[in-house]
Short mmCIF file of C-alpha atoms in Angstrom, two decimals:
data_model
loop_
_atom_site.label_atom_id
_atom_site.label_comp_id
_atom_site.label_asym_id
_atom_site.label_seq_id
_atom_site.Cartn_x
_atom_site.Cartn_y
_atom_site.Cartn_z
CA MET R 21 -54.47 270.18 112.57
CA SER R 22 -52.94 270.02 109.14
CA ARG R 23 -53.05 266.94 106.92
CA SER R 24 -49.28 266.44 107.22
CA THR R 25 -49.46 266.52 111.00
CA ARG R 26 -52.22 263.89 111.11
CA ALA R 27 -50.28 261.64 108.74
CA ALA R 28 -47.16 261.94 110.86
CA GLY R 29 -49.18 260.94 113.93
CA ARG R 30 -50.53 257.84 112.19
CA ARG R 31 -47.05 256.79 111.10
CA SER R 32 -45.54 257.32 114.52
CA ALA R 33 -48.07 255.14 116.39
CA PRO R 34 -46.93 251.75 115.05
CA ARG R 35 -43.30 252.55 115.78
CA ALA R 36 -44.15 253.25 119.41
CA ASN R 37 -46.13 249.98 119.57
CA ARG R 38 -43.25 247.92 118.18
CA SER R 39 -40.81 249.47 120.59
CA ARG R 40 -43.08 248.44 123.44
CA HIS R 41 -42.81 244.72 122.44
CA ARG R 42 -39.20 244.80 121.43
CA THR R 43 -37.80 244.05 124.88
CA PRO R 44 -39.63 240.75 125.64
CA ARG R 45 -38.83 239.44 122.12
CA ALA R 46 -35.14 240.34 122.21
CA ARG R 47 -33.99 236.80 123.10
CA THR R 48 -32.24 233.86 121.48
CA THR R 49 -33.96 230.95 119.77
CA SER R 50 -32.82 228.47 122.44
CA LYS R 51 -34.18 230.67 125.21
CA ALA R 52 -37.48 231.06 123.37
CA ILE R 53 -37.74 227.28 123.07
CA GLY R 54 -37.07 226.89 126.80
CA LEU R 55 -39.76 229.46 127.66
CA THR R 56 -42.18 227.71 125.30
CA LEU R 57 -41.60 224.49 127.22
CA LEU R 58 -42.32 226.36 130.45
CA SER R 59 -45.54 227.71 128.92
CA ALA R 60 -46.62 224.14 128.17
CA LEU R 61 -45.91 223.03 131.72
CA VAL R 62 -47.48 226.14 133.27
CA PRO R 63 -50.22 227.27 130.86
CA GLY R 64 -50.49 231.07 130.74
CA SER R 65 -46.92 231.81 131.81
CA GLY R 66 -45.75 232.12 128.20
CA LEU R 67 -48.50 234.64 127.41
CA VAL R 68 -47.47 236.76 130.40
CA MET R 69 -43.78 236.73 129.37
CA GLY R 70 -44.77 237.46 125.77
CA GLY R 71 -46.55 240.67 126.67
CA ARG R 72 -50.18 239.45 126.77
CA ARG R 73 -50.32 239.95 130.53
CA LYS R 74 -54.08 240.11 131.06
CA LEU R 75 -54.82 237.08 128.90
CA GLY R 76 -51.87 235.21 130.39
CA ALA R 77 -52.96 236.00 133.94
CA PHE R 78 -56.46 234.77 133.16
CA VAL R 79 -55.20 231.48 131.66
CA LEU R 80 -52.72 231.00 134.51
CA THR R 81 -55.39 231.62 137.15
CA LEU R 82 -57.81 229.29 135.38
CA SER R 83 -55.19 226.53 135.13
CA ILE R 84 -54.25 226.74 138.79
CA GLY R 85 -57.91 226.88 139.76
CA LEU R 86 -58.71 223.73 137.78
CA LEU R 87 -55.78 221.90 139.38
CA LEU R 88 -56.87 222.92 142.88
CA ILE R 89 -60.46 221.88 142.20
CA ALA R 90 -59.30 218.52 140.83
CA ALA R 91 -57.08 217.96 143.89
CA TYR R 92 -59.91 218.89 146.26
CA VAL R 93 -62.42 216.63 144.56
CA GLY R 94 -59.93 213.76 144.33
CA LEU R 95 -59.03 213.96 148.01
CA THR R 96 -62.40 214.74 149.59
CA ARG R 97 -65.20 213.77 147.20
CA ARG R 98 -64.55 210.17 146.26
CA ASP R 99 -68.27 209.39 146.25
CA SER R 100 -68.84 212.08 143.64
CA ILE R 101 -66.04 210.68 141.47
CA LEU R 102 -67.48 207.16 141.66
CA ALA R 103 -70.95 208.44 140.74
CA PHE R 104 -69.43 210.42 137.87
CA ALA R 105 -67.47 207.39 136.60
CA VAL R 106 -70.60 205.27 136.18
CA SER R 107 -72.94 207.84 134.65
CA PRO R 108 -73.04 207.52 130.83
CA ARG R 109 -74.34 211.08 130.42
CA GLN R 110 -71.65 212.63 132.62
CA LEU R 111 -68.96 210.52 130.98
CA LEU R 112 -70.01 211.90 127.59
CA ILE R 113 -69.68 215.44 128.97
CA ALA R 114 -66.28 214.50 130.40
CA THR R 115 -65.11 213.30 126.98
CA ALA R 116 -66.07 216.61 125.38
CA ALA R 117 -64.35 218.49 128.22
CA VAL R 118 -61.12 216.51 127.77
CA VAL R 119 -61.06 217.27 124.03
CA VAL R 120 -61.75 220.99 124.57
CA LEU R 121 -59.04 221.28 127.23
CA GLY R 122 -56.56 219.52 124.95
CA VAL R 123 -57.31 221.88 122.05
CA CYS R 124 -57.03 224.93 124.31
CA TRP R 125 -53.73 223.69 125.72
CA ILE R 126 -52.29 223.28 122.21
CA TRP R 127 -53.50 226.77 121.25
CA ILE R 128 -51.80 228.25 124.33
CA VAL R 129 -48.49 226.58 123.44
CA VAL R 130 -48.60 227.81 119.83
CA ALA R 131 -49.66 231.34 120.80
CA SER R 132 -46.99 231.55 123.50
CA HIS R 133 -44.23 230.51 121.10
CA LYS R 134 -45.28 233.15 118.57
CA LEU R 135 -44.97 235.81 121.26
CA LEU R 136 -41.72 234.48 122.72
CA ARG R 137 -39.68 233.81 119.58
CA PRO R 138 -37.23 236.48 118.36
CA VAL R 139 -38.49 239.01 115.82
CA SER R 140 -35.73 238.10 113.40
CA MET R 141 -34.82 234.42 113.17
CA THR R 142 -32.63 232.38 110.90
CA TYR R 143 -34.16 229.61 108.84
CA THR R 144 -32.54 227.02 111.11
CA GLY R 145 -33.86 228.70 114.26
CA ARG R 146 -37.38 228.98 112.84
CA LEU R 147 -37.29 225.31 111.80
CA ALA R 148 -36.04 224.20 115.23
CA GLY R 149 -38.73 226.23 116.98
CA SER R 150 -41.48 224.87 114.75
CA MET R 151 -40.33 221.29 115.23
CA PHE R 152 -40.17 221.71 118.99
CA VAL R 153 -43.66 223.21 119.12
CA GLY R 154 -44.91 220.39 116.94
CA LEU R 155 -43.46 217.82 119.35
CA LEU R 156 -45.06 219.59 122.29
CA CYS R 157 -48.44 219.63 120.56
CA PHE R 158 -48.06 215.95 119.71
CA GLY R 159 -47.17 215.24 123.35
CA ILE R 160 -50.38 216.96 124.41
CA ALA R 161 -52.60 215.45 121.70
CA VAL R 162 -51.64 211.81 122.40
CA PRO R 163 -52.56 211.67 126.12
CA THR R 164 -55.64 213.79 125.43
CA THR R 165 -56.80 211.32 122.80
CA VAL R 166 -56.04 208.34 125.06
CA ALA R 167 -57.90 209.98 127.94
CA ALA R 168 -60.93 210.67 125.74
CA GLN R 169 -60.91 207.09 124.41
CA THR R 170 -60.62 205.70 127.95
CA VAL R 171 -63.57 207.75 129.15
CA MET R 172 -65.61 206.60 126.15
CA ALA R 173 -64.59 202.99 126.84
CA GLN R 174 -65.86 203.37 130.39
CA ARG R 175 -69.11 204.87 129.10
CA ASP R 176 -69.54 202.03 126.62
CA LEU R 177 -68.88 199.43 129.34
CA VAL R 178 -71.35 200.97 131.79
CA GLY R 179 -74.03 201.39 129.14
CA SER R 180 -73.59 197.88 127.72
CA VAL R 181 -73.33 195.83 130.91
CA PHE R 182 -75.18 197.81 133.57
CA GLN R 183 -78.67 198.82 132.60
CA SER R 184 -80.71 201.47 134.38
CA GLU R 185 -83.33 200.01 136.70
CA GLY R 186 -86.06 201.56 134.56
CA ASP R 187 -84.62 200.09 131.35
CA SER R 188 -84.14 196.52 132.58
CA LYS R 189 -86.32 193.74 133.95
CA SER R 190 -85.60 191.34 136.78
CA ALA R 191 -87.87 188.95 138.66
CA THR R 192 -85.53 188.69 141.65
CA ARG R 193 -83.74 192.03 142.03
CA PRO R 194 -84.25 193.63 145.48
CA LYS R 195 -85.58 197.14 146.02
CA VAL R 196 -82.99 199.28 147.78
CA ASP R 197 -82.42 202.89 148.73
CA LYS R 198 -80.33 204.31 145.87
CA LYS R 199 -78.60 206.79 148.19
CA ASP R 200 -77.57 204.12 150.72
CA PRO R 201 -78.06 200.65 149.18
CA TRP R 202 -76.49 198.78 152.10
CA ALA R 203 -78.44 200.53 154.88
CA ASN R 204 -80.52 197.41 155.52
CA THR R 205 -78.08 194.92 153.99
CA PRO R 206 -75.40 193.77 156.44
CA ARG R 207 -74.25 191.16 153.93
CA LEU R 208 -74.49 191.37 150.16
CA ASN R 209 -74.82 187.99 148.45
CA LEU R 210 -73.62 188.02 144.85
CA LEU R 211 -74.09 184.98 142.61
CA LEU R 212 -71.16 184.43 140.24
CA LEU R 213 -72.03 182.34 137.20
CA GLY R 214 -69.64 180.94 134.61
CA ALA R 215 -71.45 180.11 131.37
CA ASP R 216 -69.92 177.08 129.64
CA ASP R 217 -71.05 177.66 126.05
CA GLY R 218 -67.98 176.67 124.11
CA VAL R 219 -67.70 175.31 120.57
CA GLY R 220 -69.56 172.04 120.03
CA ARG R 221 -71.86 172.48 123.01
CA GLU R 222 -75.59 172.84 122.78
CA GLY R 223 -77.07 175.71 124.79
CA THR R 224 -75.55 177.26 127.88
CA ARG R 225 -74.50 175.39 131.03
CA THR R 226 -73.40 177.11 134.22
CA ASP R 227 -70.04 175.46 134.58
CA THR R 228 -69.20 177.61 137.61
CA VAL R 229 -71.58 178.59 140.42
CA ILE R 230 -70.11 180.54 143.34
CA VAL R 231 -71.76 182.77 145.93
CA ALA R 232 -69.71 185.69 147.25
CA SER R 233 -71.13 186.74 150.61
CA ILE R 234 -69.71 190.19 151.40
CA ASP R 235 -69.80 192.08 154.69
CA THR R 236 -70.89 195.54 153.55
CA LYS R 237 -69.16 197.23 156.49
CA THR R 238 -65.71 195.65 156.25
CA GLY R 239 -65.58 194.02 152.80
CA ALA R 240 -64.69 190.63 154.34
CA THR R 241 -65.83 188.05 151.80
CA SER R 242 -66.76 184.38 152.03
CA LEU R 243 -66.80 182.33 148.83
CA ILE R 244 -69.18 179.36 148.66
CA SER R 245 -68.83 176.96 145.73
CA LEU R 246 -71.68 174.75 144.54
CA SER R 247 -71.11 171.47 142.72
CA ARG R 248 -72.33 171.34 139.17
CA ASN R 249 -73.90 167.88 139.66
CA TRP R 250 -76.14 168.70 142.62
CA MET R 251 -79.69 167.42 142.20
CA ARG R 252 -82.97 168.25 144.02
CA MET R 253 -82.18 171.97 144.11
CA PRO R 254 -85.03 173.43 146.22
CA PHE R 255 -87.27 176.44 145.60
CA PRO R 256 -88.96 178.72 148.16
CA GLU R 257 -92.54 177.82 149.02
CA ASP R 258 -93.81 181.16 147.69
CA SER R 259 -92.09 180.63 144.32
CA PRO R 260 -94.10 179.37 141.30
CA LEU R 261 -91.29 176.87 140.74
CA HIS R 262 -92.02 175.20 144.09
CA LYS R 263 -95.43 174.16 142.77
CA VAL R 264 -93.77 172.50 139.77
CA TYR R 265 -90.91 170.95 141.79
CA PRO R 266 -92.19 170.54 145.37
CA ASP R 267 -89.40 168.08 146.23
CA GLY R 268 -86.67 169.96 144.45
CA TYR R 269 -85.41 169.94 140.87
CA TRP R 270 -85.42 166.26 139.87
CA ASP R 271 -87.71 163.66 138.32
CA PRO R 272 -89.00 161.10 140.88
CA LYS R 273 -90.19 158.88 138.03
CA LEU R 274 -86.57 158.15 137.10
CA GLY R 275 -85.78 156.91 140.59
CA ASN R 276 -82.93 157.73 142.96
CA VAL R 277 -80.24 157.73 140.27
CA GLU R 278 -77.98 160.32 138.71
CA GLN R 279 -80.10 162.55 136.45
CA PRO R 280 -77.76 164.78 134.40
CA GLU R 281 -80.63 166.79 132.94
CA TYR R 282 -81.60 167.73 136.50
CA TYR R 283 -78.14 168.76 137.67
CA LEU R 284 -77.56 172.26 138.96
CA ASP R 285 -75.66 173.21 135.81
CA SER R 286 -78.66 172.34 133.62
CA MET R 287 -81.16 174.64 135.37
CA TYR R 288 -80.05 177.81 133.59
CA GLU R 289 -80.89 176.28 130.22
CA ASN R 290 -83.67 173.78 130.89
CA ILE R 291 -86.13 175.52 133.20
CA PRO R 292 -86.67 178.63 131.00
CA LYS R 293 -87.25 176.30 128.06
CA GLN R 294 -89.71 174.12 129.96
CA HIS R 295 -91.49 176.93 131.87
CA PRO R 296 -90.97 180.22 130.00
CA GLY R 297 -92.02 183.31 131.96
CA ILE R 298 -92.80 181.37 135.13
CA LEU R 299 -91.01 183.91 137.35
CA GLY R 300 -92.37 187.00 135.61
CA PRO R 301 -90.76 189.66 133.39
CA THR R 302 -87.00 189.31 133.28
CA ASP R 303 -84.06 189.93 130.96
CA ASN R 304 -82.31 186.71 132.01
CA GLU R 305 -84.70 184.04 133.25
CA GLY R 306 -81.95 181.45 133.62
CA ALA R 307 -80.03 183.66 136.03
CA ASP R 308 -83.17 184.44 138.02
CA VAL R 309 -83.92 180.70 138.31
CA MET R 310 -80.39 180.14 139.62
CA LYS R 311 -80.69 182.98 142.14
CA VAL R 312 -83.93 181.59 143.57
CA ALA R 313 -82.70 177.98 143.80
CA VAL R 314 -79.19 178.74 145.09
CA GLY R 315 -80.56 181.12 147.70
CA GLU R 316 -83.00 178.51 148.99
CA ALA R 317 -80.38 175.74 148.99
CA LEU R 318 -77.83 177.77 150.96
CA GLY R 319 -80.26 179.67 153.17
CA LEU R 320 -79.23 183.05 151.76
CA ASP R 321 -81.01 185.90 150.02
CA ILE R 322 -79.20 186.28 146.70
CA ASP R 323 -79.23 189.98 145.78
CA TYR R 324 -77.61 190.14 142.34
CA TYR R 325 -75.82 187.96 139.83
CA MET R 326 -72.73 188.47 137.70
CA GLN R 327 -72.42 186.14 134.71
CA VAL R 328 -69.17 185.60 132.81
CA ASN R 329 -68.76 183.78 129.53
CA LEU R 330 -65.97 181.33 130.39
CA ALA R 331 -65.09 180.79 126.75
CA GLY R 332 -64.05 184.46 126.58
CA PHE R 333 -62.77 184.74 130.14
CA ARG R 334 -59.25 184.54 128.77
CA GLN R 335 -59.68 188.02 127.29
CA ILE R 336 -60.08 189.52 130.74
CA ILE R 337 -56.97 187.71 132.00
CA ASP R 338 -54.95 188.84 128.98
CA ALA R 339 -56.21 192.41 129.42
CA VAL R 340 -54.83 192.61 132.97
CA GLY R 341 -51.54 191.06 131.88
CA GLY R 342 -52.12 187.52 133.20
CA ILE R 343 -52.45 186.13 136.72
CA THR R 344 -50.01 184.38 139.04
CA VAL R 345 -51.16 181.14 140.68
CA ASN R 346 -49.69 178.12 142.44
CA VAL R 347 -50.23 174.88 140.50
CA SER R 348 -49.99 172.05 143.02
CA TYR R 349 -50.78 169.16 140.65
CA ARG R 350 -51.10 168.49 136.92
CA VAL R 351 -54.15 170.24 135.50
CA PRO R 352 -55.51 168.97 132.17
CA ILE R 353 -55.96 171.20 129.15
CA GLY R 354 -59.10 170.04 127.40
CA GLY R 355 -60.38 166.49 127.52
CA ASP R 356 -63.94 165.20 127.76
CA TYR R 357 -65.47 162.16 129.42
CA GLY R 358 -68.03 161.77 126.66
CA ASP R 359 -71.01 161.55 128.98
CA GLY R 360 -73.26 163.97 130.83
CA PRO R 361 -75.09 167.08 129.59
CA GLY R 362 -73.24 169.25 127.12
CA SER R 363 -70.47 166.69 126.59
CA ASN R 364 -68.72 165.92 123.33
CA ALA R 365 -67.23 162.56 122.34
CA HIS R 366 -64.60 161.09 124.66
CA LYS R 367 -61.30 162.87 124.18
CA LEU R 368 -58.03 162.87 126.09
CA PRO R 369 -56.48 166.18 127.23
CA SER R 370 -54.25 167.89 124.69
CA GLY R 371 -51.74 168.80 127.39
CA TYR R 372 -51.28 169.65 131.05
CA LEU R 373 -50.32 172.55 133.27
CA GLU R 374 -47.36 171.16 135.18
CA PRO R 375 -47.01 171.71 138.96
CA GLY R 376 -45.00 174.65 140.22
CA PRO R 377 -45.26 177.73 142.47
CA ASN R 378 -45.93 181.26 141.24
CA GLN R 379 -46.75 180.44 137.65
CA LYS R 380 -47.69 183.39 135.47
CA LEU R 381 -50.58 182.28 133.27
CA ASP R 382 -52.01 184.00 130.22
CA GLY R 383 -55.73 183.94 129.49
CA TYR R 384 -55.74 180.59 127.70
CA HIS R 385 -53.88 178.70 130.42
CA ALA R 386 -55.67 180.54 133.26
CA LEU R 387 -58.98 179.43 131.77
CA TRP R 388 -57.90 175.79 131.82
CA PHE R 389 -56.47 176.16 135.30
CA ALA R 390 -60.00 177.12 136.39
CA ARG R 391 -61.91 174.67 134.16
CA GLY R 392 -59.71 171.57 133.82
CA ARG R 393 -61.47 168.52 135.26
CA TYR R 394 -60.47 165.43 133.29
CA GLY R 395 -59.26 162.92 135.88
CA LEU R 396 -59.73 165.39 138.75
CA SER R 397 -62.45 165.83 141.36
CA ASP R 398 -65.15 168.49 141.27
CA PRO R 399 -64.08 170.00 144.65
CA SER R 400 -60.53 170.45 143.35
CA ARG R 401 -61.88 172.36 140.36
CA GLN R 402 -64.05 174.51 142.64
CA GLU R 403 -60.97 175.40 144.67
CA ARG R 404 -59.01 176.32 141.54
CA GLN R 405 -61.88 178.53 140.42
CA ARG R 406 -61.84 180.35 143.75
CA CYS R 407 -58.06 180.74 143.48
CA THR R 408 -58.48 182.15 139.96
CA ILE R 409 -60.90 184.80 141.25
CA HIS R 410 -58.53 185.54 144.14
CA ALA R 411 -55.56 185.93 141.79
CA LEU R 412 -57.54 188.13 139.42
CA VAL R 413 -58.61 190.48 142.23
CA ASN R 414 -55.00 190.73 143.43
CA SER R 415 -53.62 191.31 139.93
CA VAL R 416 -55.71 194.41 139.21
CA ASN R 417 -53.73 197.45 140.38
CA PRO R 418 -53.94 201.16 139.52
CA ALA R 419 -51.07 200.93 137.02
CA THR R 420 -52.82 198.11 135.15
CA LEU R 421 -56.11 199.98 135.10
CA VAL R 422 -54.49 203.12 133.69
CA THR R 423 -52.44 201.42 130.98
CA LYS R 424 -54.84 198.68 129.90
CA TYR R 425 -58.25 199.98 130.83
CA GLN R 426 -59.53 200.14 127.26
CA GLN R 427 -58.72 196.43 126.77
CA ILE R 428 -60.32 195.53 130.10
CA ALA R 429 -63.45 197.54 129.31
CA SER R 430 -63.73 196.06 125.82
CA ALA R 431 -63.41 192.51 127.16
CA GLY R 432 -65.82 193.18 130.01
CA LYS R 433 -68.46 194.57 127.66
CA GLN R 434 -68.49 191.32 125.68
CA LEU R 435 -68.26 188.89 128.58
CA LEU R 436 -70.41 190.23 131.41
CA ARG R 437 -74.12 190.12 132.15
CA THR R 438 -75.67 191.31 135.40
CA ASP R 439 -78.81 192.65 137.02
CA ILE R 440 -76.90 195.23 139.06
CA PRO R 441 -78.54 198.56 138.11
CA GLN R 442 -76.56 201.64 137.12
CA GLU R 443 -78.06 203.61 139.98
CA ILE R 444 -76.10 201.75 142.68
CA LEU R 445 -72.81 201.26 140.83
CA PRO R 446 -70.96 203.86 142.95
CA ALA R 447 -71.83 201.89 146.09
CA PHE R 448 -70.67 198.67 144.40
CA ILE R 449 -67.33 200.19 143.43
CA GLU R 450 -66.86 201.47 146.98
CA LEU R 451 -67.61 197.99 148.30
CA GLY R 452 -65.20 196.47 145.78
CA LEU R 453 -62.38 198.62 147.18
CA LYS R 454 -63.14 197.25 150.65
CA VAL R 455 -63.13 193.68 149.35
CA LYS R 456 -59.69 194.11 147.78
CA ASN R 457 -58.21 195.14 151.14
CA ALA R 458 -60.14 192.65 153.32
CA SER R 459 -59.85 188.92 153.96
CA VAL R 460 -61.34 186.48 151.46
CA THR R 461 -62.20 183.03 152.81
CA ASN R 462 -63.58 179.76 151.51
CA VAL R 463 -66.51 178.09 153.29
CA ASP R 464 -65.99 174.31 153.32
CA LEU R 465 -69.39 172.60 153.01
CA ASP R 466 -68.00 169.20 154.11
CA LYS R 467 -68.41 167.16 150.93
CA SER R 468 -67.75 163.79 152.55
CA LYS R 469 -70.71 164.24 154.87
CA ASN R 470 -73.17 166.56 153.12
CA PHE R 471 -72.87 165.58 149.44
CA PRO R 472 -70.71 162.52 148.79
CA THR R 473 -72.66 162.29 145.51
CA GLY R 474 -74.91 164.75 143.77
CA LYS R 475 -78.06 162.68 144.07
CA ASN R 476 -79.33 163.95 147.43
CA PRO R 477 -77.22 166.72 149.02
CA ASP R 478 -77.96 167.67 152.63
CA TYR R 479 -78.88 171.32 152.08
CA GLU R 480 -80.02 171.88 155.68
CA ALA R 481 -76.64 170.79 157.03
CA MET R 482 -74.88 173.09 154.55
CA GLN R 483 -77.09 176.00 155.61
CA THR R 484 -75.99 175.47 159.22
CA LEU R 485 -72.31 175.55 158.21
CA ILE R 486 -72.80 178.69 156.15
CA GLN R 487 -74.65 180.58 158.88
CA LYS R 488 -71.92 179.67 161.36
CA ALA R 489 -69.22 180.82 158.95
CA ILE R 490 -70.74 184.21 158.11
CA SER R 491 -72.30 184.98 161.49
CA PRO R 492 -71.08 188.34 162.87
CA LYS R 493 -70.64 186.64 166.26
CA SER R 494 -67.99 184.35 164.80
CA LYS R 495 -64.45 185.54 164.89
CA GLN R 496 -63.44 186.44 161.36
CA PRO R 497 -60.16 184.84 160.26
CA VAL R 498 -57.21 187.16 160.03
CA ALA R 499 -55.80 187.64 156.55
CA SER R 500 -52.75 185.43 156.44
CA THR R 501 -49.56 186.09 154.57
CA PRO R 502 -48.42 183.28 152.29
CA SER R 503 -45.14 181.69 153.26
CA THR R 504 -42.05 182.77 151.37
CA THR R 505 -41.86 179.33 149.78
CA ALA R 506 -45.21 179.94 148.13
CA THR R 507 -44.61 183.46 146.91
CA LYS R 508 -40.91 184.04 146.40
CA LYS R 509 -39.43 182.99 143.09
CA PRO R 510 -36.09 181.19 143.55
CA SER R 511 -33.16 182.97 141.97
CA SER R 512 -30.88 181.10 139.63
CA GLY R 513 -28.05 179.26 141.31
CA THR R 514 -29.81 178.92 144.68
CA THR R 515 -31.34 175.92 146.36
CA THR R 516 -35.12 175.95 146.51
CA LYS R 517 -36.58 175.16 149.91
CA LYS R 518 -39.29 172.56 150.14
CA PRO R 519 -42.67 174.34 150.11
CA THR R 520 -44.55 174.38 153.37
CA THR R 521 -47.59 172.11 153.38
CA LYS R 522 -50.69 174.22 153.78
CA PRO R 523 -52.57 173.68 157.04
CA SER R 524 -55.37 171.15 157.17
CA VAL R 525 -58.89 172.52 157.37
CA THR R 526 -61.61 171.17 159.59
CA PRO R 527 -64.64 170.19 157.47
CA GLY R 528 -67.23 172.94 157.61
CA ALA R 529 -64.71 175.60 158.68
CA THR R 530 -63.55 178.66 156.78
CA GLU R 531 -60.13 178.84 155.17
CA ASN R 532 -58.29 181.95 154.09
CA LEU R 533 -57.66 181.86 150.34
CA ASN R 534 -54.03 182.85 150.81
CA ASP R 535 -53.64 179.48 152.55
CA ALA R 536 -56.04 177.55 150.32
CA CYS R 537 -54.21 178.73 147.19
CA ALA R 538 -50.68 178.21 148.51
CA TYR R 539 -48.38 175.80 146.72
CA ASN R 540 -48.72 172.26 148.07
CA PRO R 541 -47.14 169.54 145.91
CA THR R 542 -48.63 166.80 148.12
CA GLU R 543 -52.08 167.48 146.66
CA SER R 544 -53.32 165.30 143.81
CA GLY R 545 -56.59 166.99 142.84
CA LYS R 546 -58.37 163.63 142.89
#
């Protein structure tokens, strides 16, 4: 073959190649932009239409395959998703995967547009195409970044609040089967502590003490509130604390009088100071002391605790967008009696939450709705605290979690302490979903009979009431629906009906929180 023939062959090859791609690129700028949008919605389709059929088919198949796998896992493997969502290591891998997928998606859009745009374009057409591709890439980058940040926020929350069983210490945490934690636990008893460590206070006082007793099969929950001024809190006979306080937590030398430094709310702070390490190795001795004493007083085995800093509780409320509650009587904002442990000088409230149904409260006002006590009784505050928890549970919905999860996770990381280990978090989340859809009741401990004052509560009588309330033989109360007068906001120009008075509750009986938290202007909170 002569030199001229070989040269002619080399020159002819590119022309044949260009003619092969001329047909798919012989389109208008507007059509190319439309096909680029399609390539962003269906990754791989633009590569196929642009002539890169093998690569496009591979990307298209991979995209469809990932969608099908995600749909299958989401519909059939919820346990796997829950385990994945609470594993710091897997969440880190997920973050990297989200970033890689986002980068690949942007590359596919850019590559598809290069193949789909006309060979010859005007300056205006090229500018319009570039701007459109830039907007598409921005539209992909933003949700990808948000998704990656959300996953990292979840990882940070899990790692900060929930420690692995091997990396944490607890003197009271039960040993359970990690694969099926509730196999031998018909009821899970969770101690909820509110730490009152605001400005001007010395140390930490448990301003709120509530036990949530949860049926692990149905999620039906009974809330049991303890008064902050209870004395003589008992300890089990096999506990080292029983040897120190055989007649309960009080000082017999002071006589049968009110002893503020021996109230329930002082145990968290005082006992660890007076008897450090008495229960054994632990990361939170105050919480372990409370678990032991509360369990013995109520006749329950307390499994885990969840402690919330009440001074920062408002951040959680603000993160979920506020809560809606019924305010049946004036609730003070601030104020101090000037006596008792942790008190400041006497001070009148700076304001009040005025009565009214369906009030949307931000974090600041929700905190005072739960804490306000100046001029009001302790049982009324306990009820408002239960209603606050009830409203918070009801306010958290999927839309809120998606849009504000980073704020919720950030607030939770700063406010929560617990001895719940990472290993059983999937089971806890599963149980939490049951709780949200089940009935939540209040167990009335009959204050007038069992603890008219805090000096000598009748713990045995309370134990009897509690066992009757949570016994599986008892008929569980049906979740009631609040009356329209308690839930429907009156429209302007209409006459508001008088709210229905909530039904009276027999002392010692259970009461559904929908009823307990209904609007009742006849209440005084005294």
